[in-house]
Coordinates of N, CA and C and ligand atoms in Angstrom, one line a residue:
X1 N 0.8 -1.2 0.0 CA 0.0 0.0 0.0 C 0.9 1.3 0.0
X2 N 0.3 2.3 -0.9 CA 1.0 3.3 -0.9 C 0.0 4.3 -0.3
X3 N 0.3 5.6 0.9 CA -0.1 6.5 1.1 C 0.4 7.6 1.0
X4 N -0.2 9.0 0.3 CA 0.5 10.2 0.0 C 0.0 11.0 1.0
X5 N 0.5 12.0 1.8 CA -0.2 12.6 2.7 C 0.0 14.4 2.0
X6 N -1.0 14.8 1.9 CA -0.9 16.5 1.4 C -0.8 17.2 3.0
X7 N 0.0 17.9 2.7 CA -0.1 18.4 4.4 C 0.5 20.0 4.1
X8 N 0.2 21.0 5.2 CA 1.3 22.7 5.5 C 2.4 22.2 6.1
X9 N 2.1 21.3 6.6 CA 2.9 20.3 8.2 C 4.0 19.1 8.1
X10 N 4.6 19.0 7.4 CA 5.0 17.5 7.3 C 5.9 17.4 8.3
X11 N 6.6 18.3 9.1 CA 7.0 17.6 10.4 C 6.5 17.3 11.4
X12 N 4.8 18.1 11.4 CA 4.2 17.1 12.3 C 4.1 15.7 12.2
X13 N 3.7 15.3 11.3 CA 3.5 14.1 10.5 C 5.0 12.8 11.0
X14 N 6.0 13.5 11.3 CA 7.3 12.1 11.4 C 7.5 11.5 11.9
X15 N 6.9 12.0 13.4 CA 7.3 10.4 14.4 C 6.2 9.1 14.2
X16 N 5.2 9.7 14.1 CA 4.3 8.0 14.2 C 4.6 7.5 13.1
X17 N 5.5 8.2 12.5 CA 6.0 6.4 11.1 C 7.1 5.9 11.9
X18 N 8.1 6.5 12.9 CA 9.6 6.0 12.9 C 9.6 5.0 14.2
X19 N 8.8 4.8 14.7 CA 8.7 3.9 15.7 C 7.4 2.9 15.5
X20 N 7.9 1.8 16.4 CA 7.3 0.5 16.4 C 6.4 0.0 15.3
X21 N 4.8 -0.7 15.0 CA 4.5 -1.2 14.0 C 4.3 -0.4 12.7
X22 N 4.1 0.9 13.0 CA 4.8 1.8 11.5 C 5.7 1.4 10.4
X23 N 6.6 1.9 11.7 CA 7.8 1.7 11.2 C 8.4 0.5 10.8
X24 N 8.0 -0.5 11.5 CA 8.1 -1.8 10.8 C 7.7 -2.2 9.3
X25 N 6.1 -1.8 9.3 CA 5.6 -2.0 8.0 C 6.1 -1.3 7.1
X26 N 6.7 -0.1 7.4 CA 7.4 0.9 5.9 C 8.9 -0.2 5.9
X27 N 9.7 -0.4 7.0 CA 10.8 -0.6 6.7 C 10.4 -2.6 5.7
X28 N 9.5 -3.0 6.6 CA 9.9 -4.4 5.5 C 9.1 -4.4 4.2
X29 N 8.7 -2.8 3.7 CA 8.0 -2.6 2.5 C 6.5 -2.9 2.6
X30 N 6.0 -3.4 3.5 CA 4.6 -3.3 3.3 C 3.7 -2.1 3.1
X31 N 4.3 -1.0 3.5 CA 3.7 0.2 3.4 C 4.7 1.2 3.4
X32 N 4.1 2.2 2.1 CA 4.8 2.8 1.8 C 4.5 4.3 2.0
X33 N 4.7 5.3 2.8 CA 4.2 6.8 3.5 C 5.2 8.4 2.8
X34 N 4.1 9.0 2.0 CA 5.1 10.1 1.5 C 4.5 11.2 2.1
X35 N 4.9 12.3 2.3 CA 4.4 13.6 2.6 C 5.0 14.5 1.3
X36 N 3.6 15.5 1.2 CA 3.4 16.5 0.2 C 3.6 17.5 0.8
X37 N 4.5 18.8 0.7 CA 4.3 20.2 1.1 C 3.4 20.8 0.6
X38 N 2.2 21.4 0.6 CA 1.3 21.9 -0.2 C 1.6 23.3 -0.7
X39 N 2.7 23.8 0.3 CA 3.1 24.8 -0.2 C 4.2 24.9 -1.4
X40 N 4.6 24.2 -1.5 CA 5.7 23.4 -2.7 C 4.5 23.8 -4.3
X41 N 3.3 23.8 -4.2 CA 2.7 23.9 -5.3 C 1.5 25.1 -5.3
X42 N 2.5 26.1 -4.6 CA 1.6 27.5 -4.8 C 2.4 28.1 -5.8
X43 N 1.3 28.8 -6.4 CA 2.3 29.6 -7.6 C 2.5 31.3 -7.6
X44 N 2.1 32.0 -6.2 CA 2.6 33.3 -5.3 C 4.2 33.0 -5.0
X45 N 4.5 34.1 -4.9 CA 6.2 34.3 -4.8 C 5.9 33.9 -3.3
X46 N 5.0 34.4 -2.3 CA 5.3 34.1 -1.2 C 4.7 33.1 -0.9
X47 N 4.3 32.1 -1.7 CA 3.7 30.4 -1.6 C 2.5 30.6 -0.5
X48 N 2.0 31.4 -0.6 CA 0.5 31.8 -0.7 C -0.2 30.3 -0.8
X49 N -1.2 29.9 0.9 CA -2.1 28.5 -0.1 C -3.5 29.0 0.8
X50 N -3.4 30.3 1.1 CA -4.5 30.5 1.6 C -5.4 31.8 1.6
X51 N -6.7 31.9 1.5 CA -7.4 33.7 1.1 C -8.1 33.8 2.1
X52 N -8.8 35.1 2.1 CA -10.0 35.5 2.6 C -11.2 34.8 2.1
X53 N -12.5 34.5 2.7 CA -13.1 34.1 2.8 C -14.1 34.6 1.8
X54 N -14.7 34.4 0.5 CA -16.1 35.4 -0.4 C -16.9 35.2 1.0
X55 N -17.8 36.5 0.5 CA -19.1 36.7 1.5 C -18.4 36.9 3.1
X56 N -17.0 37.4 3.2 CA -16.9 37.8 4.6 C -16.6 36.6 5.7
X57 N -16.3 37.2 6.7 CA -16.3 36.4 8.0 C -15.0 35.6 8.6
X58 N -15.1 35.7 9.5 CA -13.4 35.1 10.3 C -12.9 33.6 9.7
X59 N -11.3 34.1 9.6 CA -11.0 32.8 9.2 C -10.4 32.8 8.1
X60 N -9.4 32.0 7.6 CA -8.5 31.9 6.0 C -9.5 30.6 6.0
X61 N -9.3 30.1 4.1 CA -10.0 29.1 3.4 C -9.0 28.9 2.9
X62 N -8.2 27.4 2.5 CA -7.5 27.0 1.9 C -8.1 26.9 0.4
X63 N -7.0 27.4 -0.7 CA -7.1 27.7 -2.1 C -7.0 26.3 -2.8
X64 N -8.3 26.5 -3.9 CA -8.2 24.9 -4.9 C -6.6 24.9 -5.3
X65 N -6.1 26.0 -6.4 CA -5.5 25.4 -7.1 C -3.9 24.4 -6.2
X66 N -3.4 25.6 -5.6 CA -2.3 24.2 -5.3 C -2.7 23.0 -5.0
X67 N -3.9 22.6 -4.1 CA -4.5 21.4 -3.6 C -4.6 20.7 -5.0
X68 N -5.3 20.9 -6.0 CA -5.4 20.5 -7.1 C -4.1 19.9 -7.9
X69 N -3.7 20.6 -8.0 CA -1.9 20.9 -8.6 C -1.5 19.7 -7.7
X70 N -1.2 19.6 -6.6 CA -0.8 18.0 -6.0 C -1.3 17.3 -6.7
X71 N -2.9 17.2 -6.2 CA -3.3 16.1 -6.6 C -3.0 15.3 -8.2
X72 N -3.4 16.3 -9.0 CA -3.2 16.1 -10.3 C -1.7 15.7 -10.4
X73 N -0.6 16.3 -10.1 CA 0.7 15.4 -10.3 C 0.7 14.4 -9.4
X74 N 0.4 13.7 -7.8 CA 0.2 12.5 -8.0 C -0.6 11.5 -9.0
X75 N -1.8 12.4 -9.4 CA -2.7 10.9 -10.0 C -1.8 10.5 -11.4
X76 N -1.2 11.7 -11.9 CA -0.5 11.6 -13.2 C 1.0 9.9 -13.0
X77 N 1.0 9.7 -11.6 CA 2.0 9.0 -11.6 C 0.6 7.5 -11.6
X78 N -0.3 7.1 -10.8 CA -0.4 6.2 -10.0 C -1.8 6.7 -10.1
X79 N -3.1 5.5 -10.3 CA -4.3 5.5 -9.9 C -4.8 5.3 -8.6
X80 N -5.4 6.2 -7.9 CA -5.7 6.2 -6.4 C -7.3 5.6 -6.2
X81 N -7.1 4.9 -5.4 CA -8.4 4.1 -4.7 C -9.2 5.1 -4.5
X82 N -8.7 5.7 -3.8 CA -9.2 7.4 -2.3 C -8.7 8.3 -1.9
X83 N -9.0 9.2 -2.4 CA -8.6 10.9 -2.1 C -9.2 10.8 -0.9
X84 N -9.2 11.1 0.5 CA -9.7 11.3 1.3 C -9.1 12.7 2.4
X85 N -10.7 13.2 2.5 CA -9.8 15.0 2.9 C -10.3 14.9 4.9
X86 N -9.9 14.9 5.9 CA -9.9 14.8 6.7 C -10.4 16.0 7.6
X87 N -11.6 15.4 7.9 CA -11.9 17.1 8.8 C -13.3 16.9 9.7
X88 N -13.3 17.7 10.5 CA -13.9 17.6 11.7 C -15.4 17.1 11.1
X89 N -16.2 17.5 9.7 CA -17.6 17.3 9.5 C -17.4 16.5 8.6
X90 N -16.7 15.4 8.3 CA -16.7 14.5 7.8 C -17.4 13.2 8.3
X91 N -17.9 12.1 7.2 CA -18.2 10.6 8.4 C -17.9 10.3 9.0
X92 N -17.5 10.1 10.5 CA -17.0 9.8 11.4 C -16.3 8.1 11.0
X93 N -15.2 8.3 11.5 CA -14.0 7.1 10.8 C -14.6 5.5 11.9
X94 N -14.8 4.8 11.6 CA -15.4 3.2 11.7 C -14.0 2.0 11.4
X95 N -14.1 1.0 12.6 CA -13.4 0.0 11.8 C -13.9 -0.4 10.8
X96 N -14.8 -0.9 10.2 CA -15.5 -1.6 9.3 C -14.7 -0.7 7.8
X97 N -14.8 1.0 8.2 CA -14.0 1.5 7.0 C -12.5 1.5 6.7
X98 N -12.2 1.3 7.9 CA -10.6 0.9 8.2 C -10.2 -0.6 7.6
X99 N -10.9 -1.2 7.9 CA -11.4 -2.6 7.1 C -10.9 -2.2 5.4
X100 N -12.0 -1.8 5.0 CA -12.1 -1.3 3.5 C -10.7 -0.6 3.0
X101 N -10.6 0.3 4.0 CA -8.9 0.9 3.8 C -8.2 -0.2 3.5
X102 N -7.9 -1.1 4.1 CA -6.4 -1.7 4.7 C -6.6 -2.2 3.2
X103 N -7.2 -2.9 2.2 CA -7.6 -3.5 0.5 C -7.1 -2.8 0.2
X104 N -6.8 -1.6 -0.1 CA -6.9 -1.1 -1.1 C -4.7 -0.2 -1.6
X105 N -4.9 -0.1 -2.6 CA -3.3 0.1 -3.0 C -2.7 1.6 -2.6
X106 N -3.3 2.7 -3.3 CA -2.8 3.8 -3.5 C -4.1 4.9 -2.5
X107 N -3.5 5.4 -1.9 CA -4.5 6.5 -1.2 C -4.2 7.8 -1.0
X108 N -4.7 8.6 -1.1 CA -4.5 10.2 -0.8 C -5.1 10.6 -0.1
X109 N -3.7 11.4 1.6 CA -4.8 11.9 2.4 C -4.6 13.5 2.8
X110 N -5.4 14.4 2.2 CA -5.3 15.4 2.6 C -5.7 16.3 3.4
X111 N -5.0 16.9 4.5 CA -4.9 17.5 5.8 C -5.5 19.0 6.1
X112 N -6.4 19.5 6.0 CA -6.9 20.9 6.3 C -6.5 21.7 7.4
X113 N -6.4 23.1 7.0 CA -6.3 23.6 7.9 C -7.1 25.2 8.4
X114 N -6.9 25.9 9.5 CA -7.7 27.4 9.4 C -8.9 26.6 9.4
X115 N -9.7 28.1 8.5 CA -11.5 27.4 8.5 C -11.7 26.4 7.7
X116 N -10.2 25.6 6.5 CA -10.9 24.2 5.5 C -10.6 24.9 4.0
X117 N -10.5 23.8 3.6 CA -10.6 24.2 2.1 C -11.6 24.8 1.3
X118 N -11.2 25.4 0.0 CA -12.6 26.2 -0.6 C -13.2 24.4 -1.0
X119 N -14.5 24.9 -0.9 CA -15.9 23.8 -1.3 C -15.6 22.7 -2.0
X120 N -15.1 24.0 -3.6 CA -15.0 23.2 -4.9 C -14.0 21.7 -4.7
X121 N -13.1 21.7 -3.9 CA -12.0 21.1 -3.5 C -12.8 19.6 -3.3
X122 N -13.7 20.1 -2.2 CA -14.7 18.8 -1.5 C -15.6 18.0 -2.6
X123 N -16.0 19.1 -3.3 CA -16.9 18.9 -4.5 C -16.6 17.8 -5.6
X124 N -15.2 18.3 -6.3 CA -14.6 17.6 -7.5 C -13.6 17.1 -7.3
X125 N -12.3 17.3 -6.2 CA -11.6 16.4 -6.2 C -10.9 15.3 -5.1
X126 N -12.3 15.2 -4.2 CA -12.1 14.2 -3.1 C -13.3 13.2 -3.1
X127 N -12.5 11.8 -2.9 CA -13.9 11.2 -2.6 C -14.3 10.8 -1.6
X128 N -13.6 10.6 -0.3 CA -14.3 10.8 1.1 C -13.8 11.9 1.3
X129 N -14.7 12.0 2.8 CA -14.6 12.9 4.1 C -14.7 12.2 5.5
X130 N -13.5 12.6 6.1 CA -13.6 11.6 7.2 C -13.1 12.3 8.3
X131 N -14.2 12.1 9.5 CA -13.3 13.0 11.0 C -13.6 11.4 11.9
X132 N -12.5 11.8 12.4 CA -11.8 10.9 13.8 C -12.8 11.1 15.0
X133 N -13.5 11.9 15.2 CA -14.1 11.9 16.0 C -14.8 13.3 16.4
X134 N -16.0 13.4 17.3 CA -16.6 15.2 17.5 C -15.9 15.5 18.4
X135 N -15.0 16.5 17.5 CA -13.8 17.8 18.3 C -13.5 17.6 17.0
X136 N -12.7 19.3 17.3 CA -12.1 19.8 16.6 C -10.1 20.2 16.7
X137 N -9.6 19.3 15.9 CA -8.1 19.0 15.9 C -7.6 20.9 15.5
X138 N -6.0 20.9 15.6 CA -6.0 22.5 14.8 C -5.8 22.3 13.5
X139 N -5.5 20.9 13.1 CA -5.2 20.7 11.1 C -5.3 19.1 11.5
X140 N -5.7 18.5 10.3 CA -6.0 17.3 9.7 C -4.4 16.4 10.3
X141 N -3.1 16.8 10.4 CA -2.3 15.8 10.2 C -2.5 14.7 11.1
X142 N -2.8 15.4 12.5 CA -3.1 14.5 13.9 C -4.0 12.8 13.3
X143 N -5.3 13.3 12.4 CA -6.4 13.2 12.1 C -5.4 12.4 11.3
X144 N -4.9 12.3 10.3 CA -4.7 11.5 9.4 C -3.2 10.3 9.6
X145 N -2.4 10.5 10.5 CA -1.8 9.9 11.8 C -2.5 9.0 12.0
X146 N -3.0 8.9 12.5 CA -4.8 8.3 12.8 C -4.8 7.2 12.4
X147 N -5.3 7.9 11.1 CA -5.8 6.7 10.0 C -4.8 5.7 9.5
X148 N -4.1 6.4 9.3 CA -2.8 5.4 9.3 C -2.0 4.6 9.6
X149 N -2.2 4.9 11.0 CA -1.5 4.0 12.1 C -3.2 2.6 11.8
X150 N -4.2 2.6 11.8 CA -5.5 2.4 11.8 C -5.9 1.4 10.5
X151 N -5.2 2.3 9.7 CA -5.3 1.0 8.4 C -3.9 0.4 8.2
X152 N -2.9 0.1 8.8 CA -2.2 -0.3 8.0 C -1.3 -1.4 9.1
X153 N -1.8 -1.3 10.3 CA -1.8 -2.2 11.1 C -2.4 -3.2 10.9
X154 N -3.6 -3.2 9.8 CA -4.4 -4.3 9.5 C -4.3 -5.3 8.4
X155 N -3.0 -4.5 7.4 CA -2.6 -5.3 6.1 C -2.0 -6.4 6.7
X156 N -2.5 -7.8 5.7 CA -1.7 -8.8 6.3 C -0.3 -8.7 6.3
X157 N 0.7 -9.2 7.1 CA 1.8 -9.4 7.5 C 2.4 -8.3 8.2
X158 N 1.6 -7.1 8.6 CA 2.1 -5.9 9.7 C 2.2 -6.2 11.1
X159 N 1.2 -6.9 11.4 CA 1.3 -7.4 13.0 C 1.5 -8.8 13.0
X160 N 2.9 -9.5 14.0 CA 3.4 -10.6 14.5 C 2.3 -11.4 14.2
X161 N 1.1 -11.4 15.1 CA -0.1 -12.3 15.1 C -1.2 -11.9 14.7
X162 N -1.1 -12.1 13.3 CA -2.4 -11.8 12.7 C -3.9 -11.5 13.3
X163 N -3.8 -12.8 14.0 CA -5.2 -12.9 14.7 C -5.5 -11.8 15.5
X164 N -4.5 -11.2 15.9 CA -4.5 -10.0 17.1 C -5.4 -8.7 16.7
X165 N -5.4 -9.0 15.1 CA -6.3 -7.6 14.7 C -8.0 -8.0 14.9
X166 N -8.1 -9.2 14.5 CA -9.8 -9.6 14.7 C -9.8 -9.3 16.2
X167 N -9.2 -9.6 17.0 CA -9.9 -9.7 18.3 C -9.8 -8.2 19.1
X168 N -9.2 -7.0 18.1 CA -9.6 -6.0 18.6 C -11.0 -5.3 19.1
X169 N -11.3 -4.6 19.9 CA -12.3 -3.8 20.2 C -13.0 -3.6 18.8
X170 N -14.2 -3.6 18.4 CA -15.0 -3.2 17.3 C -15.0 -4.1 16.3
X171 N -14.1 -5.2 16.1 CA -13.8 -6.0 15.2 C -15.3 -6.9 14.7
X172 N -15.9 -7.4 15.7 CA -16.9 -8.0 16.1 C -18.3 -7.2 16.4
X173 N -18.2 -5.6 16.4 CA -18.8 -5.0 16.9 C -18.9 -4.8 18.3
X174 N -18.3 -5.3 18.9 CA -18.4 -5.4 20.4 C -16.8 -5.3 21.0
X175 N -16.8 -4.3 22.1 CA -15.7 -4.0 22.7 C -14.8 -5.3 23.1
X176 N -13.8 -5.5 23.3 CA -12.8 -6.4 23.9 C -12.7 -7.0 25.2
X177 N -12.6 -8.1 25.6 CA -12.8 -8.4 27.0 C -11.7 -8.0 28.1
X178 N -11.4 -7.9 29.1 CA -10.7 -7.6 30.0 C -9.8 -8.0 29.7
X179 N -7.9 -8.2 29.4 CA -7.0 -9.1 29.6 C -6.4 -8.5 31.1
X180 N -5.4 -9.9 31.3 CA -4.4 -9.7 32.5 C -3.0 -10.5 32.0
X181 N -1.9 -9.9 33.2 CA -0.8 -10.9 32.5 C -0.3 -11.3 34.4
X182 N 0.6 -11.9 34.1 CA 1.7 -12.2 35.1 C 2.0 -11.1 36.3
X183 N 1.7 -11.1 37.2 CA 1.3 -12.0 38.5 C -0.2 -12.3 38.4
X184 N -0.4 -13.6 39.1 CA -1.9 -14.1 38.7 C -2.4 -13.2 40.2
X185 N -1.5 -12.9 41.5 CA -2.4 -12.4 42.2 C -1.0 -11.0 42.5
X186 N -1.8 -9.6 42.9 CA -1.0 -8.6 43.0 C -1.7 -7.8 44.1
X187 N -0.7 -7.5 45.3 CA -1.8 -7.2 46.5 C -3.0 -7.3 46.5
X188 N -3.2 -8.5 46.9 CA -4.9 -9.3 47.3 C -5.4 -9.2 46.1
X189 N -5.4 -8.5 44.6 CA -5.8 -8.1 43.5 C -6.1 -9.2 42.6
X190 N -6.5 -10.3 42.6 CA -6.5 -11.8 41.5 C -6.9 -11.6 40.3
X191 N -6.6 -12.1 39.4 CA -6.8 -12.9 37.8 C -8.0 -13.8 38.4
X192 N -9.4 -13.5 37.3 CA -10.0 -14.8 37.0 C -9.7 -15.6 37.4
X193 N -10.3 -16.4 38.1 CA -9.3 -17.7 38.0 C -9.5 -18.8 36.6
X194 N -10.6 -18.6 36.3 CA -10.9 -19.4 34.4 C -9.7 -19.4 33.7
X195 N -9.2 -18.0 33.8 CA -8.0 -17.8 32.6 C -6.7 -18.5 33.0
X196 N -6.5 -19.0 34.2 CA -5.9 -19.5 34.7 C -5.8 -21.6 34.6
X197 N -7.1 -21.7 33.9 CA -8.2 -22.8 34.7 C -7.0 -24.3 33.4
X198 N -6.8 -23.8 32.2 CA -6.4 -23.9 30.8 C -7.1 -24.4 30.5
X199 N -8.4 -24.1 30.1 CA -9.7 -24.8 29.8 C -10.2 -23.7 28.6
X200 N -9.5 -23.8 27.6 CA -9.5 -23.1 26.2 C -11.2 -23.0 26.0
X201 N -11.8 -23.7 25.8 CA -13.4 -23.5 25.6 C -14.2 -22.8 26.4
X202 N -13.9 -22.6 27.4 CA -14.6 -22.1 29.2 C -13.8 -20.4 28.6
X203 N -12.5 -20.6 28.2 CA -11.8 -19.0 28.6 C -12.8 -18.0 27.4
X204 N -12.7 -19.0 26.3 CA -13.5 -18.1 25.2 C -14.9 -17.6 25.9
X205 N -15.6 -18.7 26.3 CA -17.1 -18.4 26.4 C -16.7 -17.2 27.7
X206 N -16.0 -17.3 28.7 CA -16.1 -15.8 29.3 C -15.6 -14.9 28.5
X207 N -14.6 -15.0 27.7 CA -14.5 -13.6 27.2 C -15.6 -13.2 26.5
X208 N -16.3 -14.1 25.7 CA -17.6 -13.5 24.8 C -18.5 -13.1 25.9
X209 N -18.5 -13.5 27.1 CA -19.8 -12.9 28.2 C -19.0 -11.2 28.4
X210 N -17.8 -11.7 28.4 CA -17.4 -10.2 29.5 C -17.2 -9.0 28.4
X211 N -17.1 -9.8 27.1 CA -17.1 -8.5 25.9 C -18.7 -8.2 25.7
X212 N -19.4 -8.8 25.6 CA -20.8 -8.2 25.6 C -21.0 -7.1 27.3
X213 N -20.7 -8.2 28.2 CA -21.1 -7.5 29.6 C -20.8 -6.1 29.6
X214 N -19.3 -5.8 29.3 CA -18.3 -4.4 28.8 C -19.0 -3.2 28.0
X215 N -19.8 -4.2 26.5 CA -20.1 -3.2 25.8 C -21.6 -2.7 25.9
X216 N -22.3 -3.5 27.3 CA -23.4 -3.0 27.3 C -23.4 -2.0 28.5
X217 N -22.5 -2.1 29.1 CA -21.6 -0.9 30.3 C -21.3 -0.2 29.7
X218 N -20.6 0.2 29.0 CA -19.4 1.4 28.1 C -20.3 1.8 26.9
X219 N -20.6 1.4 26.3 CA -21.1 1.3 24.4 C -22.4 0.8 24.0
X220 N -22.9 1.1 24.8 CA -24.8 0.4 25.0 C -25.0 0.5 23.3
X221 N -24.5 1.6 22.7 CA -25.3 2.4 21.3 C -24.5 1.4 20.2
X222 N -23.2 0.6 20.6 CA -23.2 -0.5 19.6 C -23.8 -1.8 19.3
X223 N -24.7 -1.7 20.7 CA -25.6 -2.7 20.2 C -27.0 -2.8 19.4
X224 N -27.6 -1.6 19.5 CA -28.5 -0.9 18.9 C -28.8 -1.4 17.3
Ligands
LIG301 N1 -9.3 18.2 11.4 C1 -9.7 18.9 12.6 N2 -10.4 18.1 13.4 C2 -10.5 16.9 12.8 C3 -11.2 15.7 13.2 N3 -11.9 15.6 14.4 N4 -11.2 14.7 12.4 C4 -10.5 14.8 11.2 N5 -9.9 15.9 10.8 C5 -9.9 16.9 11.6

């Protein structure tokens, strides 16, 4: 998988590739992470990528054409799956779509900033919109960080134990069960004793009780 990230920012953008499963998956090639300066494709002497607002009111609007101008010289290399522009009123981001991400080859993710890009931007040359969640980040990179640590943890051969991605929280719809590790007891504090019991069929069926139990405590609305 290739991902192009458009960003004002691209040193925000460097540590969550250079450490642990990131960084793994870039270094044994499974994924591959580029950053775009956006300002690299303004065409003002002072690399200008942002105006005043038509019709007034607080706030810069990020300008089509450089945004365009990237875009268009990436697609000119490489067909992209998904332009995807990242911002607080977008669909709110789902494993299920993180799912759909991790398929797919070539993506483009572009990072807003100020009050967002002009419209036309959203209009003609993106095909999702995705926010991480209700709040508001100060620009997309955090936001698209995110997504990437999110999808690409999921391509096969990024994580040691494959299985480790199904039995995440949401995988199933339903939150994850409690784990514990070594010491089985820690001031007067005990381990299950089931998980202890090595009764492989007994440990599953509590965790499927205690992942439902969990998510009708915490997340009532994913069961809905
Ligand atoms: N940019 C600013 N806030 C954001 C959010 N919550 N999700 C995605 N992009 C954003």
């Amino acid at each position: 998988m290739r991902i192009d990230i458009i960003t004002l920012f691209p040193e925000l953008l460097q540590s969550p590739f250079e450490v642990s499963i990131l960084k793994r998956a870039i270094t044994s090639g499974i994924a591959e992470v580029h950053f775009h300066d956006l300002r690299m494709y303004s065409k003002h002497k002072q690399r200008q990528i942002d105006d005043y607002p038509f019709g007034g009111g607080a706030g810069m609007v990020m300008m089509i054409e450089p945004i365009d101008l990237c875009i268009q010289t990436l697609k000119k290399e490489r067909k992209y799956d998904a332009i995807i522009y990242l911002t607080p009123d977008g669909k709110r981001l789902k494993q299920n779509q993180a799912n759909h991400f991790s398929t797919l080859e070539n993506i483009i993710m572009l990072c807003g900033h100020y009050k967002g890009v002009d419209q036309r931007v959203r209009d003609h040359l993106i095909t999702h919109e995705l926010s991480i969640g209700d709040f508001v980040l100060s620009g997309g990179e955090l936001a698209a960080a995110v997504l990437c640590d999110c999808i690409i943890r999921l391509i096969p051969g990024v994580l040691g134990d494959e299985s480790s991605a199904l039995t995440d929280s949401f995988q199933d719809g339903l939150l994850a069960p409690p784990i514990y590790t070594r010491p089985a007891e820690y001031k007067g504090w005990e381990v299950p004793e089931i998980l202890t019991s090595g009764n492989t069929p007994k440990v599953n069926e509590w965790r499927d009780e205690k992942s439902l139990e969990r998510t009708k405590k915490l997340r009532p609305d994913l069961l809905k």
